[in-house]
Amino acid sequence: MSSLTFLGAVGEVTGSRYLLEVDGEPRPHRLLLECGLHQGGREAEGANAVPFGRLAEELESVVLSHGHLDHAGRLPRLVREGYRGPIHCTADTAELLEIMLVDAAFVMAKDVEWENRWRARAGKPAIEPLYDEDDVARTLAQCEPHRYGQPVALPGGVTLVFRDAGHILGSAVVELAIPSGGQRRRLVFSGDLGNPDSVLMKDPEKVHDADVVLMESTYGDRDHRPLDDTLEEFRRVLEEAHADGGNVLIPAFAVGRTQEILYHLSVLYHAGRLPQQLVFLDSPMAIRVTELYGRKRKALDPEDLKVLNVAAHGDPDQYLPNLRLTRDVEESMAINRIHGGAIIIAGSGMCTGGRIVHHLRYNLERESTHLVIVGFQAEGTLGRQLVEGAERVRVLGEDLAVKARIHTLGGFSAHAGQQELIGWAGAFHDRPRFFLVHGEPGAQRALQAALAEAGIEAEIATYRQRIEL
């Protein structure tokens, strides 16, 4: 009998990893669904450092739903430890991975370099990064890109099909048809389901046939505000910041959220409702991803692109004329000399590293600063502390008073809200077995109860739980 074991993203929103063992002789075929980084504090770093052991050499295939690091960020570590098989993903995910993983390796190298300087002074042994750029190069060489809807044959007689999840460029719902005990069982993994209100992405595809469904539950406890209300609040925040004479800081994920924010700033600009004279995209990775989105227009929502095209009179250079792309460190540092009138978009989205941390250091203690949170903040992150109203936080080794105004705009989420999740789950025929993953415990319990009211029974997956298919 084939089986599935939950190895990550259970009771948390990061670290996605599921082991599929398929009937075979003399031993089962072993496939890995997702290989994500744990994110959020020292505990996450410890989880990322745990070796894969024999699994790295025993695996025959890896399948990815999309390119966010919490779903794909440990792949180079798996390769470093000996995995040499194919990595199946959509074509757009393969291109995103080239940007995301190279950047992750670069950031890790810098972090380890800083840490080892401290360790040398303290007489402690040096440490190594999880992986380096050579590991990333090998990982990218093992990627096998596929189209949405294209059946792909995997070891053990498994068939894979990707469907558009509407979350970010290349994101997919994963369908796996699996031989098990003389039958053929269908496993569906939602990946991260998109928010239909989000711009640029198409709506998530619904799937109707499954025996087992793994469904994300990131926002299982709430519905997002209507986008129009969120945009009106965003506009008011920008006006207040302008009146206060301060900067607007937006920690944004490089993939998806940054492009969505730029879209809305463009629409505001052309409507004459953007008071700020300067918009900085201060993230080399986000710049590269934004350029990739520009080359992948056929994958985006045509109606949203039509709005942009009309606003800019068909001239791509006019989408946001006051946008400044800061690729190098010197340009980024120069932004900190600007005390007001600027919008600064920088990673990381949860304020756990990257250039946004430096901008927080220079702006967080100013009452005129407005910090706009536009994405989910995992437990243990600096972003979560700020959202929960911390009066003091530690940034780059300094204890800072939080005097900036903090705004949380949940309507920008690229994840489905509770009602969208219930609607997606309700499209399945014949009552498949549901397991909730990718959610904090409170969100999962709330979604479980809401699904039950809709007549859908769902279990909350636990770490190392093994189920037969």
Short mmCIF file of C-alpha atoms in Angstrom, two decimals:
data_model
loop_
_atom_site.label_atom_id
_atom_site.label_comp_id
_atom_site.label_asym_id
_atom_site.label_seq_id
_atom_site.Cartn_x
_atom_site.Cartn_y
_atom_site.Cartn_z
CA MET A 1 0.00 0.00 0.00
CA SER A 2 1.41 3.42 -0.97
CA SER A 3 1.74 6.01 1.80
CA LEU A 4 2.35 9.68 2.53
CA THR A 5 4.33 11.05 5.50
CA PHE A 6 4.03 14.68 6.67
CA LEU A 7 7.54 16.06 7.25
CA GLY A 8 6.95 19.82 7.25
CA ALA A 9 4.46 22.72 7.16
CA VAL A 10 2.36 21.04 9.87
CA GLY A 11 1.38 23.37 12.68
CA GLU A 12 3.31 26.13 10.88
CA VAL A 13 3.22 27.91 7.53
CA THR A 14 6.77 27.18 6.36
CA GLY A 15 9.06 24.20 5.78
CA SER A 16 6.81 22.37 3.31
CA ARG A 17 7.82 18.71 2.81
CA TYR A 18 5.91 15.46 2.24
CA LEU A 19 7.34 12.01 1.53
CA LEU A 20 5.45 9.75 -0.87
CA GLU A 21 6.28 6.03 -0.83
CA VAL A 22 4.79 4.12 -3.76
CA ASP A 23 4.28 0.36 -4.10
CA GLY A 24 7.37 -1.26 -5.62
CA GLU A 25 9.76 -4.21 -5.46
CA PRO A 26 12.18 -4.86 -3.84
CA ARG A 27 11.45 -1.58 -2.04
CA PRO A 28 8.96 1.26 -2.48
CA HIS A 29 9.64 4.15 -4.84
CA ARG A 30 10.32 7.29 -2.80
CA LEU A 31 9.22 10.73 -4.07
CA LEU A 32 9.38 14.07 -2.27
CA LEU A 33 6.63 16.64 -2.62
CA GLU A 34 8.12 20.08 -1.79
CA CYS A 35 11.43 20.84 -0.09
CA GLY A 36 10.97 24.13 1.73
CA LEU A 37 12.90 26.22 4.21
CA HIS A 38 11.59 26.75 7.72
CA GLN A 39 11.38 30.49 8.39
CA GLY A 40 11.25 32.45 11.66
CA GLY A 41 13.98 32.55 14.31
CA ARG A 42 16.64 30.23 15.74
CA GLU A 43 14.32 27.24 15.96
CA ALA A 44 13.74 27.42 12.20
CA GLU A 45 17.48 27.63 11.55
CA GLY A 46 17.97 24.46 13.59
CA ALA A 47 15.25 22.64 11.64
CA ASN A 48 16.85 23.64 8.33
CA ALA A 49 20.22 22.26 9.44
CA VAL A 50 18.89 18.74 10.21
CA PRO A 51 20.48 16.40 7.61
CA PHE A 52 18.30 14.52 5.11
CA GLY A 53 20.35 11.39 5.75
CA ARG A 54 19.73 8.41 3.48
CA LEU A 55 16.67 10.09 1.98
CA ALA A 56 18.87 12.31 -0.22
CA GLU A 57 20.22 9.25 -2.07
CA GLU A 58 17.07 7.10 -1.95
CA LEU A 59 14.73 9.65 -3.52
CA GLU A 60 13.85 9.11 -7.19
CA SER A 61 11.95 12.35 -7.88
CA VAL A 62 11.07 15.71 -6.33
CA VAL A 63 7.89 17.64 -7.19
CA LEU A 64 7.45 21.38 -6.47
CA SER A 65 4.23 23.38 -6.38
CA HIS A 66 5.97 26.76 -6.76
CA GLY A 67 9.13 28.77 -6.18
CA HIS A 68 8.68 30.44 -2.78
CA LEU A 69 11.50 29.50 -0.42
CA ASP A 70 9.20 27.94 2.17
CA HIS A 71 8.33 25.40 -0.54
CA ALA A 72 11.62 25.10 -2.44
CA GLY A 73 14.37 26.74 -0.39
CA ARG A 74 16.03 23.56 0.94
CA LEU A 75 16.44 21.95 -2.48
CA PRO A 76 20.14 22.87 -2.84
CA ARG A 77 20.79 21.31 0.56
CA LEU A 78 19.14 18.10 -0.63
CA VAL A 79 21.37 18.15 -3.73
CA ARG A 80 24.42 18.94 -1.60
CA GLU A 81 23.72 15.79 0.42
CA GLY A 82 23.54 13.59 -2.66
CA TYR A 83 20.21 13.87 -4.47
CA ARG A 84 20.79 13.51 -8.23
CA GLY A 85 17.28 12.92 -9.59
CA PRO A 86 14.87 15.22 -11.45
CA ILE A 87 13.07 18.18 -9.87
CA HIS A 88 9.66 18.56 -11.52
CA CYS A 89 8.07 22.01 -11.62
CA THR A 90 6.29 24.36 -14.00
CA ALA A 91 8.38 26.20 -16.59
CA ASP A 92 7.84 29.58 -14.89
CA THR A 93 8.78 28.12 -11.50
CA ALA A 94 12.06 26.89 -12.99
CA GLU A 95 12.88 30.44 -14.09
CA LEU A 96 11.92 31.87 -10.70
CA LEU A 97 14.09 29.34 -8.90
CA GLU A 98 17.13 30.59 -10.78
CA ILE A 99 16.57 33.99 -9.17
CA MET A 100 15.38 32.86 -5.75
CA LEU A 101 17.97 30.20 -4.97
CA VAL A 102 20.97 32.20 -6.18
CA ASP A 103 19.84 35.07 -3.97
CA ALA A 104 19.26 32.74 -1.00
CA ALA A 105 22.78 31.31 -1.35
CA PHE A 106 24.26 34.81 -1.54
CA VAL A 107 22.39 35.96 1.59
CA MET A 108 23.41 32.82 3.48
CA ALA A 109 27.05 33.36 2.55
CA LYS A 110 26.95 36.93 3.86
CA ASP A 111 25.18 35.90 7.07
CA VAL A 112 27.68 33.10 7.72
CA GLU A 113 30.60 35.42 7.00
CA TRP A 114 29.30 37.86 9.63
CA GLU A 115 28.61 35.04 12.11
CA ASN A 116 32.07 33.55 11.66
CA ARG A 117 33.75 36.88 12.40
CA TRP A 118 31.94 36.91 15.74
CA ARG A 119 32.80 33.24 16.33
CA ALA A 120 36.49 33.88 15.62
CA ARG A 121 36.58 36.65 18.23
CA ALA A 122 34.79 34.39 20.71
CA GLY A 123 37.11 31.43 20.03
CA LYS A 124 34.25 29.32 18.61
CA PRO A 125 34.48 27.04 15.55
CA ALA A 126 33.38 28.41 12.18
CA ILE A 127 30.09 27.31 10.62
CA GLU A 128 29.12 26.64 6.99
CA PRO A 129 26.04 27.85 5.10
CA LEU A 130 23.26 25.38 4.30
CA TYR A 131 24.40 25.52 0.68
CA ASP A 132 26.38 27.63 -1.75
CA GLU A 133 26.08 28.80 -5.36
CA ASP A 134 27.64 25.60 -6.70
CA ASP A 135 24.88 23.60 -5.00
CA VAL A 136 22.32 25.96 -6.54
CA ALA A 137 23.82 25.47 -10.02
CA ARG A 138 23.54 21.69 -9.66
CA THR A 139 19.96 22.06 -8.41
CA LEU A 140 18.90 24.19 -11.37
CA ALA A 141 20.47 21.69 -13.78
CA GLN A 142 18.22 18.98 -12.30
CA CYS A 143 14.98 20.95 -12.83
CA GLU A 144 12.57 19.57 -15.43
CA PRO A 145 9.97 22.17 -16.46
CA HIS A 146 6.42 21.27 -17.53
CA ARG A 147 3.29 23.04 -18.80
CA TYR A 148 0.03 23.28 -16.89
CA GLY A 149 -2.16 20.31 -17.79
CA GLN A 150 0.72 18.23 -19.18
CA PRO A 151 0.75 14.61 -17.83
CA VAL A 152 4.23 13.65 -16.56
CA ALA A 153 5.30 10.05 -15.86
CA LEU A 154 7.11 9.59 -12.52
CA PRO A 155 8.76 6.46 -11.03
CA GLY A 156 6.47 3.72 -9.76
CA GLY A 157 3.78 4.41 -12.35
CA VAL A 158 2.82 7.76 -10.78
CA THR A 159 1.35 10.43 -13.09
CA LEU A 160 1.80 14.13 -12.28
CA VAL A 161 -0.29 17.04 -13.59
CA PHE A 162 0.12 20.72 -12.62
CA ARG A 163 -2.90 23.10 -12.49
CA ASP A 164 -2.73 26.89 -12.11
CA ALA A 165 -2.96 27.83 -8.40
CA GLY A 166 -3.16 31.59 -9.09
CA HIS A 167 -0.74 32.44 -6.25
CA ILE A 168 2.46 33.63 -7.96
CA LEU A 169 4.03 33.19 -11.37
CA GLY A 170 4.23 29.46 -12.08
CA SER A 171 2.39 28.36 -8.92
CA ALA A 172 0.57 25.07 -9.20
CA VAL A 173 -1.96 22.76 -7.66
CA VAL A 174 -0.31 19.33 -7.79
CA GLU A 175 -2.29 16.28 -8.93
CA LEU A 176 -0.72 12.84 -8.48
CA ALA A 177 -2.30 9.58 -9.67
CA ILE A 178 -0.64 6.85 -7.57
CA PRO A 179 -0.75 3.04 -7.77
CA SER A 180 -1.68 1.71 -4.34
CA GLY A 181 -2.74 -1.81 -3.34
CA GLY A 182 -3.79 -2.72 -6.86
CA GLN A 183 -5.84 0.46 -7.32
CA ARG A 184 -5.09 3.95 -8.61
CA ARG A 185 -5.46 6.66 -5.99
CA ARG A 186 -5.52 10.39 -6.66
CA LEU A 187 -3.65 12.76 -4.32
CA VAL A 188 -4.18 16.52 -4.75
CA PHE A 189 -2.00 19.12 -3.02
CA SER A 190 -3.32 22.68 -3.15
CA GLY A 191 0.12 24.28 -2.89
CA ASP A 192 -0.59 27.92 -2.00
CA LEU A 193 -3.98 28.92 -3.42
CA GLY A 194 -4.25 32.44 -4.77
CA ASN A 195 -6.62 35.17 -3.65
CA PRO A 196 -9.10 35.84 -6.49
CA ASP A 197 -9.06 39.55 -5.55
CA SER A 198 -5.30 39.80 -6.17
CA VAL A 199 -4.18 41.46 -9.36
CA LEU A 200 -1.95 39.99 -12.08
CA MET A 201 -2.64 36.31 -11.31
CA LYS A 202 -5.46 34.27 -12.80
CA ASP A 203 -7.98 32.63 -10.46
CA PRO A 204 -6.98 29.26 -8.95
CA GLU A 205 -8.17 26.23 -10.91
CA LYS A 206 -10.63 24.00 -9.11
CA VAL A 207 -10.10 20.24 -9.13
CA HIS A 208 -12.99 17.81 -8.88
CA ASP A 209 -11.55 14.32 -8.42
CA ALA A 210 -9.39 13.15 -5.53
CA ASP A 211 -9.11 10.48 -2.87
CA VAL A 212 -6.83 12.52 -0.59
CA VAL A 213 -6.45 16.32 -0.52
CA LEU A 214 -3.70 18.29 1.24
CA MET A 215 -4.97 21.86 1.59
CA GLU A 216 -3.16 24.95 2.82
CA SER A 217 -4.78 26.85 5.68
CA THR A 218 -2.63 29.98 6.05
CA TYR A 219 -5.68 32.25 6.35
CA GLY A 220 -8.08 29.55 7.49
CA ASP A 221 -9.36 31.74 10.32
CA ARG A 222 -10.37 34.82 8.35
CA ASP A 223 -11.57 36.38 5.15
CA HIS A 224 -9.59 39.18 3.56
CA ARG A 225 -10.97 42.69 3.41
CA PRO A 226 -12.44 43.59 0.02
CA LEU A 227 -9.66 44.87 -2.22
CA ASP A 228 -11.41 48.21 -2.84
CA ASP A 229 -11.48 48.88 0.92
CA THR A 230 -7.81 47.90 1.23
CA LEU A 231 -6.81 50.18 -1.64
CA GLU A 232 -8.69 53.09 -0.08
CA GLU A 233 -6.90 52.50 3.24
CA PHE A 234 -3.57 52.24 1.39
CA ARG A 235 -4.25 55.56 -0.31
CA ARG A 236 -5.06 57.18 3.06
CA VAL A 237 -1.85 55.84 4.61
CA LEU A 238 0.16 57.34 1.76
CA GLU A 239 -1.56 60.71 2.22
CA GLU A 240 -1.00 60.63 6.01
CA ALA A 241 2.67 59.81 5.54
CA HIS A 242 2.98 62.67 3.07
CA ALA A 243 1.31 65.06 5.53
CA ASP A 244 3.57 63.81 8.36
CA GLY A 245 6.65 64.35 6.23
CA GLY A 246 7.89 60.79 6.70
CA ASN A 247 8.80 57.76 4.63
CA VAL A 248 6.61 54.76 3.89
CA LEU A 249 8.33 51.40 4.41
CA ILE A 250 6.81 48.33 2.77
CA PRO A 251 8.44 44.97 3.58
CA ALA A 252 7.40 42.88 0.59
CA PHE A 253 8.09 39.41 -0.69
CA ALA A 254 10.12 39.61 -3.88
CA VAL A 255 7.78 37.30 -5.77
CA GLY A 256 4.15 38.28 -6.18
CA ARG A 257 3.58 40.88 -3.48
CA THR A 258 6.13 43.37 -4.82
CA GLN A 259 4.66 43.21 -8.32
CA GLU A 260 1.14 43.65 -6.96
CA ILE A 261 2.12 46.71 -4.90
CA LEU A 262 3.85 48.26 -7.93
CA TYR A 263 0.69 47.67 -9.96
CA HIS A 264 -1.48 49.54 -7.45
CA LEU A 265 1.05 52.38 -7.11
CA SER A 266 1.00 52.72 -10.89
CA VAL A 267 -2.80 52.98 -10.96
CA LEU A 268 -2.70 55.59 -8.15
CA TYR A 269 0.01 57.55 -9.95
CA HIS A 270 -1.94 57.78 -13.19
CA ALA A 271 -5.09 58.74 -11.27
CA GLY A 272 -3.15 61.64 -9.71
CA ARG A 273 -3.53 60.13 -6.21
CA LEU A 274 0.07 59.24 -5.36
CA PRO A 275 1.55 62.10 -3.27
CA GLN A 276 5.06 60.62 -2.92
CA GLN A 277 7.59 61.81 -5.47
CA LEU A 278 9.94 58.83 -5.13
CA VAL A 279 9.30 55.09 -5.06
CA PHE A 280 12.31 52.84 -4.42
CA LEU A 281 12.34 49.15 -5.21
CA ASP A 282 15.32 48.28 -3.05
CA SER A 283 15.82 44.59 -3.68
CA PRO A 284 17.99 43.14 -6.44
CA MET A 285 15.96 39.92 -6.35
CA ALA A 286 12.61 41.73 -6.53
CA ILE A 287 13.92 43.78 -9.45
CA ARG A 288 14.88 40.61 -11.34
CA VAL A 289 11.54 39.00 -10.54
CA THR A 290 9.65 42.11 -11.68
CA GLU A 291 11.56 42.02 -14.95
CA LEU A 292 10.66 38.33 -15.30
CA TYR A 293 6.97 39.14 -14.76
CA GLY A 294 7.32 41.69 -17.54
CA ARG A 295 8.59 38.98 -19.89
CA LYS A 296 5.82 36.57 -18.86
CA ARG A 297 2.80 38.70 -19.64
CA LYS A 298 0.96 35.80 -21.30
CA ALA A 299 0.85 34.03 -17.93
CA LEU A 300 -0.80 37.03 -16.22
CA ASP A 301 -4.41 38.15 -16.02
CA PRO A 302 -5.21 39.97 -19.28
CA GLU A 303 -7.83 42.23 -17.67
CA ASP A 304 -5.32 43.55 -15.12
CA LEU A 305 -2.74 44.10 -17.84
CA LYS A 306 -5.34 46.03 -19.83
CA VAL A 307 -5.82 48.41 -16.86
CA LEU A 308 -2.06 49.04 -16.69
CA ASN A 309 -1.83 49.51 -20.43
CA VAL A 310 -4.64 52.07 -20.50
CA ALA A 311 -3.26 53.95 -17.47
CA ALA A 312 0.18 54.27 -19.05
CA HIS A 313 -1.15 54.99 -22.55
CA GLY A 314 0.48 51.80 -23.80
CA ASP A 315 4.02 52.88 -22.88
CA PRO A 316 5.71 50.42 -20.47
CA ASP A 317 8.23 53.09 -19.44
CA GLN A 318 5.36 55.17 -18.09
CA TYR A 319 3.82 52.54 -15.80
CA LEU A 320 5.45 54.21 -12.78
CA PRO A 321 7.80 57.02 -13.86
CA ASN A 322 8.92 57.88 -10.30
CA LEU A 323 10.13 54.33 -9.63
CA ARG A 324 13.85 53.95 -8.84
CA LEU A 325 15.45 50.52 -9.02
CA THR A 326 18.34 50.27 -6.53
CA ARG A 327 20.46 47.28 -7.42
CA ASP A 328 23.73 47.92 -5.57
CA VAL A 329 24.51 48.46 -1.90
CA GLU A 330 25.71 52.06 -2.31
CA GLU A 331 22.37 53.09 -3.87
CA SER A 332 20.51 51.34 -1.07
CA MET A 333 22.55 53.08 1.63
CA ALA A 334 21.92 56.44 0.00
CA ILE A 335 18.17 56.01 0.56
CA ASN A 336 18.75 56.30 4.31
CA ARG A 337 19.69 59.95 3.82
CA ILE A 338 16.08 60.60 2.73
CA HIS A 339 13.99 61.41 5.80
CA GLY A 340 10.63 61.91 4.12
CA GLY A 341 8.57 61.76 0.96
CA ALA A 342 9.66 58.32 -0.22
CA ILE A 343 8.05 54.89 -0.52
CA ILE A 344 10.64 52.18 0.10
CA ILE A 345 9.77 48.61 -0.94
CA ALA A 346 12.35 46.09 0.21
CA GLY A 347 12.71 42.47 1.33
CA SER A 348 12.41 40.42 3.28
CA GLY A 349 8.65 40.27 3.55
CA MET A 350 8.70 39.16 7.21
CA CYS A 351 11.54 41.57 8.16
CA THR A 352 13.84 38.65 8.97
CA GLY A 353 16.74 39.95 6.86
CA GLY A 354 17.51 41.80 3.66
CA ARG A 355 17.57 45.53 3.04
CA ILE A 356 14.29 46.31 4.81
CA VAL A 357 16.06 45.67 8.13
CA HIS A 358 18.51 48.50 7.45
CA HIS A 359 15.66 50.85 6.55
CA LEU A 360 13.87 49.89 9.78
CA ARG A 361 17.02 50.75 11.70
CA TYR A 362 17.01 54.29 10.27
CA ASN A 363 13.24 54.91 10.26
CA LEU A 364 11.55 52.91 13.01
CA GLU A 365 12.26 55.46 15.75
CA ARG A 366 10.74 58.33 13.74
CA GLU A 367 7.12 59.18 14.51
CA SER A 368 6.67 60.37 10.93
CA THR A 369 7.44 56.91 9.52
CA HIS A 370 4.60 54.69 8.32
CA LEU A 371 5.30 50.95 8.10
CA VAL A 372 2.84 49.10 5.86
CA ILE A 373 2.63 45.32 6.38
CA VAL A 374 1.16 43.67 3.27
CA GLY A 375 1.81 39.97 3.84
CA PHE A 376 1.59 37.14 6.35
CA GLN A 377 4.05 37.43 9.25
CA ALA A 378 5.06 34.06 10.69
CA GLU A 379 5.43 33.49 14.40
CA GLY A 380 8.91 34.37 15.65
CA THR A 381 9.64 36.99 12.97
CA LEU A 382 10.39 40.68 13.49
CA GLY A 383 7.40 41.49 11.28
CA ARG A 384 5.12 39.53 13.60
CA GLN A 385 6.47 41.45 16.62
CA LEU A 386 5.70 44.75 14.93
CA VAL A 387 2.20 43.67 13.90
CA GLU A 388 1.47 42.57 17.47
CA GLY A 389 2.39 46.02 18.81
CA ALA A 390 5.88 45.57 20.24
CA GLU A 391 7.09 48.85 21.74
CA ARG A 392 10.76 47.92 21.42
CA VAL A 393 12.47 45.53 19.01
CA ARG A 394 16.03 44.41 18.32
CA VAL A 395 17.30 45.30 14.85
CA LEU A 396 20.85 44.56 13.69
CA GLY A 397 22.00 44.25 17.28
CA GLU A 398 20.40 47.52 18.39
CA ASP A 399 17.45 47.93 20.75
CA LEU A 400 15.03 50.32 19.03
CA ALA A 401 11.89 52.06 20.24
CA VAL A 402 9.00 51.57 17.82
CA LYS A 403 7.69 55.08 17.19
CA ALA A 404 6.60 54.52 13.60
CA ARG A 405 2.94 53.92 12.83
CA ILE A 406 2.26 50.30 11.86
CA HIS A 407 -0.47 49.51 9.32
CA THR A 408 -1.56 45.95 8.43
CA LEU A 409 -3.34 45.69 5.08
CA GLY A 410 -4.54 42.10 4.82
CA GLY A 411 -6.47 42.63 1.58
CA PHE A 412 -3.23 42.46 -0.42
CA SER A 413 -2.73 38.82 0.51
CA ALA A 414 -1.85 36.45 -2.32
CA HIS A 415 -3.42 33.59 -0.33
CA ALA A 416 -7.04 32.49 -0.44
CA GLY A 417 -9.10 33.52 2.58
CA GLN A 418 -11.39 31.21 4.54
CA GLN A 419 -14.39 31.40 2.19
CA GLU A 420 -12.21 30.87 -0.89
CA LEU A 421 -10.61 27.83 0.75
CA ILE A 422 -14.05 26.39 1.56
CA GLY A 423 -15.20 27.06 -2.00
CA TRP A 424 -12.14 25.33 -3.45
CA ALA A 425 -12.61 22.33 -1.14
CA GLY A 426 -16.32 22.16 -1.99
CA ALA A 427 -15.60 21.59 -5.69
CA PHE A 428 -14.42 18.01 -5.07
CA HIS A 429 -16.78 15.14 -5.78
CA ASP A 430 -17.27 11.97 -3.68
CA ARG A 431 -16.00 13.35 -0.33
CA PRO A 432 -12.20 12.86 -0.45
CA ARG A 433 -10.16 12.72 2.77
CA PHE A 434 -8.89 16.23 3.62
CA PHE A 435 -5.74 17.11 5.57
CA LEU A 436 -4.97 20.71 6.55
CA VAL A 437 -1.35 21.83 6.21
CA HIS A 438 0.46 25.17 5.97
CA GLY A 439 -1.24 26.93 8.84
CA GLU A 440 -0.73 27.91 12.44
CA PRO A 441 -2.83 25.86 14.91
CA GLY A 442 -5.50 28.52 15.54
CA ALA A 443 -6.08 29.11 11.83
CA GLN A 444 -6.30 25.37 11.19
CA ARG A 445 -8.84 24.75 13.95
CA ALA A 446 -10.98 27.63 12.69
CA LEU A 447 -10.90 26.32 9.12
CA GLN A 448 -11.63 22.78 10.29
CA ALA A 449 -14.75 24.04 12.09
CA ALA A 450 -15.86 26.15 9.12
CA LEU A 451 -15.40 23.22 6.74
CA ALA A 452 -17.45 21.01 9.06
CA GLU A 453 -20.30 23.54 8.89
CA ALA A 454 -20.11 23.23 5.11
CA GLY A 455 -20.34 19.45 5.37
CA ILE A 456 -16.63 18.77 4.73
CA GLU A 457 -14.65 16.75 7.25
CA ALA A 458 -10.97 17.65 7.51
CA GLU A 459 -8.11 16.43 9.67
CA ILE A 460 -5.23 18.57 10.89
CA ALA A 461 -1.98 16.90 9.85
CA THR A 462 0.71 16.28 12.47
CA TYR A 463 4.48 16.00 12.16
CA ARG A 464 5.63 12.58 10.91
CA GLN A 465 2.05 11.37 10.60
CA ARG A 466 1.90 8.57 8.00
CA ILE A 467 -1.26 7.82 6.05
CA GLU A 468 -2.01 5.00 3.62
CA LEU A 469 -3.41 6.00 0.26
#
